[in-house]
Short mmCIF file of C-alpha atoms in Angstrom, two decimals:
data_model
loop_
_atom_site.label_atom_id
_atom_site.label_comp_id
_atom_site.label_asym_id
_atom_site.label_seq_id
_atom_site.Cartn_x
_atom_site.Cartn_y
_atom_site.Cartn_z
CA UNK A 1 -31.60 -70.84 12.55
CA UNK A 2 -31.93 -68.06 14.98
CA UNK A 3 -28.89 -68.83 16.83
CA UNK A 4 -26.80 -69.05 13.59
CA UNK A 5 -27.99 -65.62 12.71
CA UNK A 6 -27.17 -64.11 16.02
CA UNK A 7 -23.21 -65.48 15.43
CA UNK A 8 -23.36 -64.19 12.11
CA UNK A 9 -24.44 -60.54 13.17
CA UNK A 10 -21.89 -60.43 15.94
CA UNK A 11 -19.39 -61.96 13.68
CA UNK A 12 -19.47 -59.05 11.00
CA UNK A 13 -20.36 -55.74 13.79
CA UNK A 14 -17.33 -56.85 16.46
CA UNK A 15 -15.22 -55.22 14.10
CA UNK A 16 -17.50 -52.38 13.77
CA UNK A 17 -17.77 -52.20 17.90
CA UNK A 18 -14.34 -52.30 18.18
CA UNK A 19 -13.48 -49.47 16.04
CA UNK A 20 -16.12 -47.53 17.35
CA UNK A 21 -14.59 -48.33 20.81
CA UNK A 22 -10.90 -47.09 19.74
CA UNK A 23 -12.23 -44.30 18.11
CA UNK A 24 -13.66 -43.14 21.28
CA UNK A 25 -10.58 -44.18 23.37
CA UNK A 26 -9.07 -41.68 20.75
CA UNK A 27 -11.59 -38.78 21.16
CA UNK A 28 -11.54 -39.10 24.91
CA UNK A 29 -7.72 -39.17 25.05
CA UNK A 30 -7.19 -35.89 22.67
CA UNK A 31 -9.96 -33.82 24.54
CA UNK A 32 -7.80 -34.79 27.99
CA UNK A 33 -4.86 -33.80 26.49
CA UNK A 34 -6.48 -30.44 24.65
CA UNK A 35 -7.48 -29.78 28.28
CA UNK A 36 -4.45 -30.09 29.63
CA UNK A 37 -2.62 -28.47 27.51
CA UNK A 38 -5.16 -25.52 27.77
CA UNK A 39 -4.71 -25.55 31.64
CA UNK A 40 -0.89 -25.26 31.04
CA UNK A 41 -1.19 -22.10 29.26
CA UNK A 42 -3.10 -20.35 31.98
CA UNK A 43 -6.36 -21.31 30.55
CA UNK A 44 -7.46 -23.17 33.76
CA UNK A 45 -11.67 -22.22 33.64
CA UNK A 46 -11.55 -23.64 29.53
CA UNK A 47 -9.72 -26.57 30.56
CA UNK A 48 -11.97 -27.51 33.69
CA UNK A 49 -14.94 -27.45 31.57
CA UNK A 50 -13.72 -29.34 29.07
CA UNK A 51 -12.55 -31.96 31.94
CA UNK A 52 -15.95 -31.88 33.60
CA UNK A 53 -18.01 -31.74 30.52
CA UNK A 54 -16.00 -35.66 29.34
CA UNK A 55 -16.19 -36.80 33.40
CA UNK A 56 -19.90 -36.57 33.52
CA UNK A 57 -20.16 -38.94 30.93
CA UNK A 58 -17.10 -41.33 32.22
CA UNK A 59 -16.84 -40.72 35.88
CA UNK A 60 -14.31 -43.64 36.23
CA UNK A 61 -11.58 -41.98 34.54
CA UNK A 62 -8.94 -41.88 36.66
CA UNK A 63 -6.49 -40.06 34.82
CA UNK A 64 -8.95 -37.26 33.62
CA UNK A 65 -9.56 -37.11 37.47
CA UNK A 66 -6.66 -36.84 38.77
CA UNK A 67 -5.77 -34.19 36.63
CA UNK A 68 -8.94 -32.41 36.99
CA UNK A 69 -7.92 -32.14 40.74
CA UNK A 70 -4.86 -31.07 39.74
CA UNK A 71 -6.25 -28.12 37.94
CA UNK A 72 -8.38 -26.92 40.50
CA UNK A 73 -4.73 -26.25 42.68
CA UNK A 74 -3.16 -24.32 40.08
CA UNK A 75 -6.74 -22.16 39.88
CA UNK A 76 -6.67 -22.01 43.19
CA UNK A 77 -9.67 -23.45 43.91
CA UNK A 78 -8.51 -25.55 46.46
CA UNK A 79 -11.74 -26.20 48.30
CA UNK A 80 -12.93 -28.09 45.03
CA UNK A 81 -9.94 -29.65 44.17
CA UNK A 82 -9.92 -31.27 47.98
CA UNK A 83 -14.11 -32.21 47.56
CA UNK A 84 -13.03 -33.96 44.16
CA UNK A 85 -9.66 -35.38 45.87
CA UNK A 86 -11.99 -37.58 48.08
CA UNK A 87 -13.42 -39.59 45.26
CA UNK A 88 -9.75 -40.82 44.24
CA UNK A 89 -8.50 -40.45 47.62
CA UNK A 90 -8.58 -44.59 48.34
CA UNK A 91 -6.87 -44.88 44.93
CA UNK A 92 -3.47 -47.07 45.56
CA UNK A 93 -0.31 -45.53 44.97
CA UNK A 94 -1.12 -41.94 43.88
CA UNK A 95 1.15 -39.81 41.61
CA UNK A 96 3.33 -37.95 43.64
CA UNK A 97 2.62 -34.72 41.72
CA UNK A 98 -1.14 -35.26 42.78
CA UNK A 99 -0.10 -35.59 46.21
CA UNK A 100 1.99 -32.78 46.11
CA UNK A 101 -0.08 -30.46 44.79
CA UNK A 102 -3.55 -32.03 47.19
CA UNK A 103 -0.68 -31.26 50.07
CA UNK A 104 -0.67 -27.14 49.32
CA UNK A 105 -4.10 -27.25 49.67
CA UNK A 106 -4.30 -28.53 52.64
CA UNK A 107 -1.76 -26.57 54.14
CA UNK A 108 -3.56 -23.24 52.84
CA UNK A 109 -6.57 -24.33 54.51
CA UNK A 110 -4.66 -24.92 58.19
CA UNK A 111 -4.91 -28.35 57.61
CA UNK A 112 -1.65 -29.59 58.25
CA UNK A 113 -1.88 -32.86 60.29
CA UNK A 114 -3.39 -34.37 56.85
CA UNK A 115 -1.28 -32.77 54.82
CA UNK A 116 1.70 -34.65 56.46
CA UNK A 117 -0.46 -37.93 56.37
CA UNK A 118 -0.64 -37.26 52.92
CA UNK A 119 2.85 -36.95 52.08
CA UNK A 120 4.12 -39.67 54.52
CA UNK A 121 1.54 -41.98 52.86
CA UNK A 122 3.47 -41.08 49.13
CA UNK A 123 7.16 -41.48 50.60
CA UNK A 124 6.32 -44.88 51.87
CA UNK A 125 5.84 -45.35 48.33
CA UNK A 126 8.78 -43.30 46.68
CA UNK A 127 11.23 -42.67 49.80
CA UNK A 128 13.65 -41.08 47.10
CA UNK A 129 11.36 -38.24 46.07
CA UNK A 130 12.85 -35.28 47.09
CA UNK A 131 10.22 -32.92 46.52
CA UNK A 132 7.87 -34.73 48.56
CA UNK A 133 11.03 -35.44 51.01
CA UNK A 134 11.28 -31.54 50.68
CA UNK A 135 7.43 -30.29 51.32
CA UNK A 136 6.94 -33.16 54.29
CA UNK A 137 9.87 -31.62 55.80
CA UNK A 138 8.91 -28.31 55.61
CA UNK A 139 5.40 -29.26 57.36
CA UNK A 140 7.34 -30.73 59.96
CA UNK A 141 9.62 -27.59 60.48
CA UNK A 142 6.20 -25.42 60.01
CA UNK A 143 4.46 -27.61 63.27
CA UNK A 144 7.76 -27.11 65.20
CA UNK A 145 7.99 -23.36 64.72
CA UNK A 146 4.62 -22.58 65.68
CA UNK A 147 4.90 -24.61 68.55
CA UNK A 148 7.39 -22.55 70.24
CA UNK A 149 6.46 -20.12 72.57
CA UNK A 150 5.93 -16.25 70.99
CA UNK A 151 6.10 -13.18 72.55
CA UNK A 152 3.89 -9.96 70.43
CA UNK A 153 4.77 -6.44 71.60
CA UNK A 154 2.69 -3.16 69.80
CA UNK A 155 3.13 0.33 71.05
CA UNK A 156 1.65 3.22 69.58
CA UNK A 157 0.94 6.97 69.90
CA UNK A 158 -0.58 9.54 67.74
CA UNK A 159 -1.35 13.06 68.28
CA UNK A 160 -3.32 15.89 67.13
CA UNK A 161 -3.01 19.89 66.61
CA UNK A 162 -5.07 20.64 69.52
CA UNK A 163 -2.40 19.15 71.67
CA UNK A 164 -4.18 15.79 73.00
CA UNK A 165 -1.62 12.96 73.12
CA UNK A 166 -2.49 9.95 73.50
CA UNK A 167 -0.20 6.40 73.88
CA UNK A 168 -0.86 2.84 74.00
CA UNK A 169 1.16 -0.81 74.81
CA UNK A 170 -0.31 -4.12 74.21
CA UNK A 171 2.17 -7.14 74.93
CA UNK A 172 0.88 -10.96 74.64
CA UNK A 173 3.14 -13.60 75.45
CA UNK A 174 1.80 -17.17 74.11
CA UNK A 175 2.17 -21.13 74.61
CA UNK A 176 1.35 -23.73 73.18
CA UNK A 177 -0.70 -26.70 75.56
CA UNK A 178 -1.57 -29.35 72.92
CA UNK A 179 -0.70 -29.35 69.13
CA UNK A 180 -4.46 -27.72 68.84
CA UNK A 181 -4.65 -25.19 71.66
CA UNK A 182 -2.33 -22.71 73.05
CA UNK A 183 -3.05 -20.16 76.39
CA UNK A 184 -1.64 -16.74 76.07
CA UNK A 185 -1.59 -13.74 79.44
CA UNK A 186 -1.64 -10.34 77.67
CA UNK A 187 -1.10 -6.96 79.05
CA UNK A 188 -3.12 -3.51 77.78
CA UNK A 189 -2.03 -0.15 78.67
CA UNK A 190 -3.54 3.08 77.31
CA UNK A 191 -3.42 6.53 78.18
CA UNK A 192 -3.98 10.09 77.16
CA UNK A 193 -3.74 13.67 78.40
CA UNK A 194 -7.23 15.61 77.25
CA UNK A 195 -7.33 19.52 78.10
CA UNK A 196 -10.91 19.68 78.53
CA UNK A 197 -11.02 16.55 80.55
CA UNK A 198 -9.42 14.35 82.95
CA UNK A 199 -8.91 11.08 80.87
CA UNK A 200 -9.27 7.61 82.06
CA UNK A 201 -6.37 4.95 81.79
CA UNK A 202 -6.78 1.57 81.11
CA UNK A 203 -4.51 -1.10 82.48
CA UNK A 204 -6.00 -4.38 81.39
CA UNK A 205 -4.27 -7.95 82.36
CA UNK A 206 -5.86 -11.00 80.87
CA UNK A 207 -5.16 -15.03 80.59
CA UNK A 208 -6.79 -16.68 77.46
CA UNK A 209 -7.02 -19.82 75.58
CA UNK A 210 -6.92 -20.40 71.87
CA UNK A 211 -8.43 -23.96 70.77
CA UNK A 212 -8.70 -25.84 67.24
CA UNK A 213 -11.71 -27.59 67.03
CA UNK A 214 -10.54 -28.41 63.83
CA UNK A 215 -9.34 -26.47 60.86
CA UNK A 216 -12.87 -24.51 60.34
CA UNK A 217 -13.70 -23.89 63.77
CA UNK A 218 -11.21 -21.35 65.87
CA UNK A 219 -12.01 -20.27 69.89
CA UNK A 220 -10.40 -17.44 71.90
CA UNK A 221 -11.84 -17.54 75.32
CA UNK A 222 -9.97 -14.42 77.54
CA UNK A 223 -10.51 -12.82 80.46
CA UNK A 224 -9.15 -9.49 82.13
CA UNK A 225 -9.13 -6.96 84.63
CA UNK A 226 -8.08 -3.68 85.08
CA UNK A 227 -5.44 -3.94 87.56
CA UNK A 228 -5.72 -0.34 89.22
CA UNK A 229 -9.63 -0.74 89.61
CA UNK A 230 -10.40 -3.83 91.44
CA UNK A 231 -14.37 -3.21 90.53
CA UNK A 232 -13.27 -3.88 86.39
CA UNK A 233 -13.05 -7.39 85.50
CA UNK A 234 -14.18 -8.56 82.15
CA UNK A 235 -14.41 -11.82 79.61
CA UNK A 236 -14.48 -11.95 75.74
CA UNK A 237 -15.42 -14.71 73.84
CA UNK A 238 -14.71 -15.28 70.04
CA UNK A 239 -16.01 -18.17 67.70
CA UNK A 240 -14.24 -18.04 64.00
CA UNK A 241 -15.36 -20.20 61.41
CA UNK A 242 -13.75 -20.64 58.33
CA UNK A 243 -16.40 -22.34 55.67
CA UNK A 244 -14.20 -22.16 52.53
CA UNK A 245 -10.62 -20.97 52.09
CA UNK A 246 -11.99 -17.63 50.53
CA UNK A 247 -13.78 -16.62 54.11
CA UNK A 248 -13.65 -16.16 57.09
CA UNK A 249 -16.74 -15.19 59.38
CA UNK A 250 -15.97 -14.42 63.44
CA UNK A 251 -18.81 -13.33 65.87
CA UNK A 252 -17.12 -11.87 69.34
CA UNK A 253 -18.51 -11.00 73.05
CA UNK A 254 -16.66 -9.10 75.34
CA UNK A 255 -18.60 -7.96 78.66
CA UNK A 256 -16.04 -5.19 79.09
CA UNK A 257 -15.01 -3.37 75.87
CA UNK A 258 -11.00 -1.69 75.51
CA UNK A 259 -11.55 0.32 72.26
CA UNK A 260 -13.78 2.97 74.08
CA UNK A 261 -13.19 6.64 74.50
CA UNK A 262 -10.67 7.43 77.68
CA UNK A 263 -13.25 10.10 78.25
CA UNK A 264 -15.97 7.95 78.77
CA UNK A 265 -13.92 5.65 81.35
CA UNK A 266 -12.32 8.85 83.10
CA UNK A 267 -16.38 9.27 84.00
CA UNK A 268 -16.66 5.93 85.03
CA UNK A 269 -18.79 4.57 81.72
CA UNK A 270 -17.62 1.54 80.63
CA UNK A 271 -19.52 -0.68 77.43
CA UNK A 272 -20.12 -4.46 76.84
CA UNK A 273 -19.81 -4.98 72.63
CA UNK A 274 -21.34 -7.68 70.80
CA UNK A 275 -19.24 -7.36 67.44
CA UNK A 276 -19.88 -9.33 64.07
CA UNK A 277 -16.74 -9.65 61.39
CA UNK A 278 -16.31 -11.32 57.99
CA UNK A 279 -13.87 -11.09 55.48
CA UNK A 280 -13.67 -12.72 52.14
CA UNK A 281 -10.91 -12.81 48.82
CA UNK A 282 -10.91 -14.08 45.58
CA UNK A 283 -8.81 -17.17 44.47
CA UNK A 284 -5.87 -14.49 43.36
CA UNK A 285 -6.48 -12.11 45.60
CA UNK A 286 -7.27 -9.93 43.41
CA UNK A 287 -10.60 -8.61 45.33
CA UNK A 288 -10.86 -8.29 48.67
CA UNK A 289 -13.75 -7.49 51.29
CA UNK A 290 -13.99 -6.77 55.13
CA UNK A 291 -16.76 -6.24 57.14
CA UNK A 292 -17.58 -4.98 60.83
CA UNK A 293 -20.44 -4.16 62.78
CA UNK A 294 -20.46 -4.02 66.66
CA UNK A 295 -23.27 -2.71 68.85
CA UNK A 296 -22.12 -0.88 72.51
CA UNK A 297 -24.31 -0.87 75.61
CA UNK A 298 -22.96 1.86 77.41
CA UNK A 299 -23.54 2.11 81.30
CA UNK A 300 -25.09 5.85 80.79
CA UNK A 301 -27.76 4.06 78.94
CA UNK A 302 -25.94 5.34 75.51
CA UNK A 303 -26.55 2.42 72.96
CA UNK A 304 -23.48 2.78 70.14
CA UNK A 305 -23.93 1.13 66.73
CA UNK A 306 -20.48 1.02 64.80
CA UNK A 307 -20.41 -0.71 60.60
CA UNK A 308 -17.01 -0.06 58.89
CA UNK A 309 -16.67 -2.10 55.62
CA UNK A 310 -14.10 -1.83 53.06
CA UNK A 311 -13.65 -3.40 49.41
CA UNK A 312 -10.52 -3.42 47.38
CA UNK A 313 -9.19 -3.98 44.01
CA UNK A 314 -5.38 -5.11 42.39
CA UNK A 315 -5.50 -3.38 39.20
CA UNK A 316 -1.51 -4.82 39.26
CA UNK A 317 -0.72 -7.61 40.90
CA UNK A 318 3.02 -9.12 40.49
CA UNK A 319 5.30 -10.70 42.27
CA UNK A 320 7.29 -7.71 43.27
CA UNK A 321 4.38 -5.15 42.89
CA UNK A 322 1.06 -4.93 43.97
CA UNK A 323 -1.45 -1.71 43.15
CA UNK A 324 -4.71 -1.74 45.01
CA UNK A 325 -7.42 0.89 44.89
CA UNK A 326 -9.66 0.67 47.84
CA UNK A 327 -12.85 2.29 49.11
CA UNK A 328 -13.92 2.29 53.06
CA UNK A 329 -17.31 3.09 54.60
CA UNK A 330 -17.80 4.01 57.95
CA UNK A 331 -21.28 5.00 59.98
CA UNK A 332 -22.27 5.27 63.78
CA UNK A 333 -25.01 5.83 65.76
CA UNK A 334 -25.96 6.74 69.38
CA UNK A 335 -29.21 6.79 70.70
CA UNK A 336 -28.03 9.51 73.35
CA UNK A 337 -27.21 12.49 71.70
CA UNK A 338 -24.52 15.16 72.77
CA UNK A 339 -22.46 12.43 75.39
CA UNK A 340 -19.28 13.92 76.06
CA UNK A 341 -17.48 11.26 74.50
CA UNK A 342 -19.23 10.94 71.40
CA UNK A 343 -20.96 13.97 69.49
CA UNK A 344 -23.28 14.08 67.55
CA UNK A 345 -25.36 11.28 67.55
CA UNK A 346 -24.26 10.19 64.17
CA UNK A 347 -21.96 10.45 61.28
CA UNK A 348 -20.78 8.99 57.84
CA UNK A 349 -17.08 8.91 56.46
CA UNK A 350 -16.43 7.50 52.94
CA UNK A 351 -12.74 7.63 51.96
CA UNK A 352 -10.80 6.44 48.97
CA UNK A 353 -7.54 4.90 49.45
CA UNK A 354 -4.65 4.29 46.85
CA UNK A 355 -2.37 1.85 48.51
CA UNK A 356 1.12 0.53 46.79
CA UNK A 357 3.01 -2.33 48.08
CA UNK A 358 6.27 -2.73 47.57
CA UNK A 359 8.38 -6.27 47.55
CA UNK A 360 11.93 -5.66 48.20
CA UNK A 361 15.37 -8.43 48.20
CA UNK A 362 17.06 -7.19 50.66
CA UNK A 363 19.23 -9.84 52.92
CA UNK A 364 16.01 -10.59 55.35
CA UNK A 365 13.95 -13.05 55.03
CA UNK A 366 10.90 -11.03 53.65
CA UNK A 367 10.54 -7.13 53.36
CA UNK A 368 7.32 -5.12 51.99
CA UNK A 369 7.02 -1.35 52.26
CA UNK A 370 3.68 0.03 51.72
CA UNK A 371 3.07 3.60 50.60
CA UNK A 372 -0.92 4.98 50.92
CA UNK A 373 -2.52 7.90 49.76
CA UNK A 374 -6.14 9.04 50.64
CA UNK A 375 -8.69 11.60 50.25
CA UNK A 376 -12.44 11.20 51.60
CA UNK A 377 -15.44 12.79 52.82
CA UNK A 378 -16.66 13.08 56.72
CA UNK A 379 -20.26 14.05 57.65
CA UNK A 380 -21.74 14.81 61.03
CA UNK A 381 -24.86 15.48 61.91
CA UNK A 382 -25.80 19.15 62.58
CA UNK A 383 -21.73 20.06 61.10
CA UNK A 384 -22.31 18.97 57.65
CA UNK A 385 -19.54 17.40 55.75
CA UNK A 386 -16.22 18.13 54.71
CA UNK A 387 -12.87 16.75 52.73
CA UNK A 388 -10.62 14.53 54.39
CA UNK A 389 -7.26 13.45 53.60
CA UNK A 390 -3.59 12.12 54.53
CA UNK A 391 -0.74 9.62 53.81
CA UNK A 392 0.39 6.38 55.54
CA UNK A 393 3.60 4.61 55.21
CA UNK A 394 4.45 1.29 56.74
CA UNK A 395 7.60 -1.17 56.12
CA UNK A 396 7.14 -4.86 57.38
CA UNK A 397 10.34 -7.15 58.16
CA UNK A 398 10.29 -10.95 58.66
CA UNK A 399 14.17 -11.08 60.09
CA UNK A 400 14.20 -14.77 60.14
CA UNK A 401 11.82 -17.61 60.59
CA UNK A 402 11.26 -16.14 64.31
CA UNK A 403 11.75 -12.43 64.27
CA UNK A 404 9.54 -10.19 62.34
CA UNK A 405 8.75 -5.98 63.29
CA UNK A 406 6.36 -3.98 61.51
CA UNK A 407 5.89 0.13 61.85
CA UNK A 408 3.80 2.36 60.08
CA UNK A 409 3.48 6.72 60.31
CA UNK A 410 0.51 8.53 59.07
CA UNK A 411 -0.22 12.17 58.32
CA UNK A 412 -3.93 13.04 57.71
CA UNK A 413 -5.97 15.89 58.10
CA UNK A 414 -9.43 14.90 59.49
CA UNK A 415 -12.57 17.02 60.85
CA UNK A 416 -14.20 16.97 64.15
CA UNK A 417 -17.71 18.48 65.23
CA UNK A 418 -17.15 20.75 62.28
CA UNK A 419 -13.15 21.92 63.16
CA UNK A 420 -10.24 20.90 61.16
CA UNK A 421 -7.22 18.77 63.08
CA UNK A 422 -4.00 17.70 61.64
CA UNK A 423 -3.29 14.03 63.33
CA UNK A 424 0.16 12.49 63.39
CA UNK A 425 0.14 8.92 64.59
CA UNK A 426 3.14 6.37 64.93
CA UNK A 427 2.51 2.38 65.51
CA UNK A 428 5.40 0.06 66.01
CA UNK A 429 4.78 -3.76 66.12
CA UNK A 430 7.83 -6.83 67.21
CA UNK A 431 6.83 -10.50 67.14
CA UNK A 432 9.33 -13.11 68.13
CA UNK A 433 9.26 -17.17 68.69
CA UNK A 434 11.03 -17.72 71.21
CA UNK A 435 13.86 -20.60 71.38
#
């Protein structure tokens, strides 16, 4: 008796259960597609919610998956759309559009041994697909490039109103050793001509190594000496770490620090630097954020703390125009007072910057101008503080796929130990891979 009414219960509910089941089918199908659809029309954060809000409850489907992943690449959020790639990764035969899309990612993040794995793994599959024909191609033409040997040359000079000239060259000429490290010899020349003073010229060579430990973990390993003092040899070691595709942290020793005052070598004081960097953007670069601090230990016993930090904002971002409004902090501090290269023991410059870049088509292969107005305060201790400001304007040129030259020419009026000096300074930069 039991028995017969068990039969005759699931006898009159499986038609119940089963419309209960379609009905569901149906609800989960038209949220996926409302998601979607959502996603398409720029709406990525509704339609990600939606899409994780349904997979938390039915984590096994694929297709809401899959397209959740693909989501997360057009938000540009591609360190979560890679995390959530690896649950579906062992899936057989993915979509090519997933695959394509999984493949940017992994380029943007330097990761370009998988992303060819990746897209050799879907061609196997669909050998007539010419976009991933197209984007494995490129990968390969992208590994070729940069393995070809590249040769950086940057001169500079600027100038002020009190007649102090001063000139620099730094040339680097690179190689690559294995398809994760490349050695570079480099070459750093600076001089000046200082009324008050007899200046100090630096003539640095250095060898170096740059290594991949893999596509988080970046080390520059140099060493130098100063070729016309056989007394100044130096190392400088730099560890960068890359934790997510928004930052990028970098801590840096050298034993024998280049960016100090000529003044302060022409009296034989030279600095070790211990220097700490980090810089981060949002997924449309829309805000941006830098960050340095380096501490100096001076020979003379002079102890130099440096922080310069900037933030920026896009209030227009397009394609062929970009309007940024950006504010820089600077502060140092000596704990000798009155050197002859520094004075006074500390000081505080805030400056606001409106910079406009400008995208032209022009027959190169890429060509930005950048125009940059900016007005700021500079405070020194026992000069009090006064307005600074001044212009910049740069043009950049990418030639070809191995050529590119940047320049850039600034005007600014600035204030030292309480006097007023009008600067002009001129920097000219050529890069070229080398056939």
């Amino acid at each position: 008796m039991r028995l017969f009414l068990i039969l005759m219960i699931a006898f009159i509910s499986s038609p119940f259960m089963v419309a209960v089941a379609q009905e569901n089918a149906t609800y989960i199908d038209k949220q996926h597609r409302h998601a979607v659809n959502l996603a398409r029309e720029g709406q990525h954060d509704n339609g990600l919610a939606i899409l994780r809000k349904m997979l938390d409850k039915h984590p096994g489907h694929y297709p809401m998956h899959r397209d959740y992943v693909i989501i997360l690449t057009w938000a540009g959020k591609c360190d979560a759309a890679l995390e959530s790639f690896q649950l579906i990764r062992n899936r057989p035969n993915p979509e090519s559009y997933l695959i394509s899309a999984v493949s940017e990612c992994l380029v943007q993040i330097r990761d370009a041994d998988q992303a060819r794995m990746l897209l050799r793994q879907g061609l196997k599959t669909e050998p007539d697909n010419n976009e991933l024909a197209f984007q494995y191609q490129s990968i390969i033409n992208n590994i070729s490039l940069n393995a070809k040997p590249r040769l950086d040359v940057t001169v500079g000079t600027s100038e002020s109103e009190k007649g102090n000239r001063s000139h620099f060259i730094a040339t680097r000429y690179s190689r690559q050793l294995t398809s994760h490290t490349r050695w570079y010899a480099r070459f750093f020349n600076t001089r000046s001509a200082d009324k008050a003073f007899e200046t100090g010229d630096l003539n640095r060579l250095g060898v170096g190594v740059l290594h991949w430990f893999n596509h988080k973990w970046l080390l520059d390993q140099a060493f130098s000496k100063e070729i016309r003092n056989a007394g100044d040899t130096g190392s400088r070691t730099r560890l960068t770490h890359y934790p997510t595709s928004l930052w990028e942290v970098s801590a840096e020793y050298a034993s024998f620090a280049e960016d100090i005052p000529l003044r302060a070598k022409a009296l034989d004081i030279d600095a070790d630097r211990f220097t700490l960097n980090a810089y981060f953007h949002s997924n449309d670069y829309r805000w941006q954020w830098s960050g340095i601090t380096s501490r100096y230990n001076f020979s003379d016993s002079n102890d130099r703390t440096t922080l310069f930090t900037t933030g920026s904002y896009a209030y227009q971002l397009e394609e062929k125009r970009e309007r940024r409004i950006i504010l820089e902090l600077f502060r140092s501090r000596n704990t000798k007072n009155n050197t002859v290269y520094y004075n006074p023991s500390k000081d505080l410059g805030l400056t606001l910057v409106h910079r406009t870049d400008f995208v032209l088509d022009t027959r190169y292969d890429r060509h930005v101008d950048h125009l940059s107005l900016f007005l700021g305060n500079y405070k020194q201790e026992g000069f009090g503080s006064k307005p600074t400001f001044g212009a910049r304007y740069a043009q950049e040129y990418d030639f070809n796929a191995f050529t590119s030259l940047s320049w850039g020419l600034e005007l600014a009026s600035r204030v030292y130990d309480g006097g007023r000096e009008s600067q002009t300074s001129f920097v000219l930069s050529i890069s070229n891979k080398l056939i």
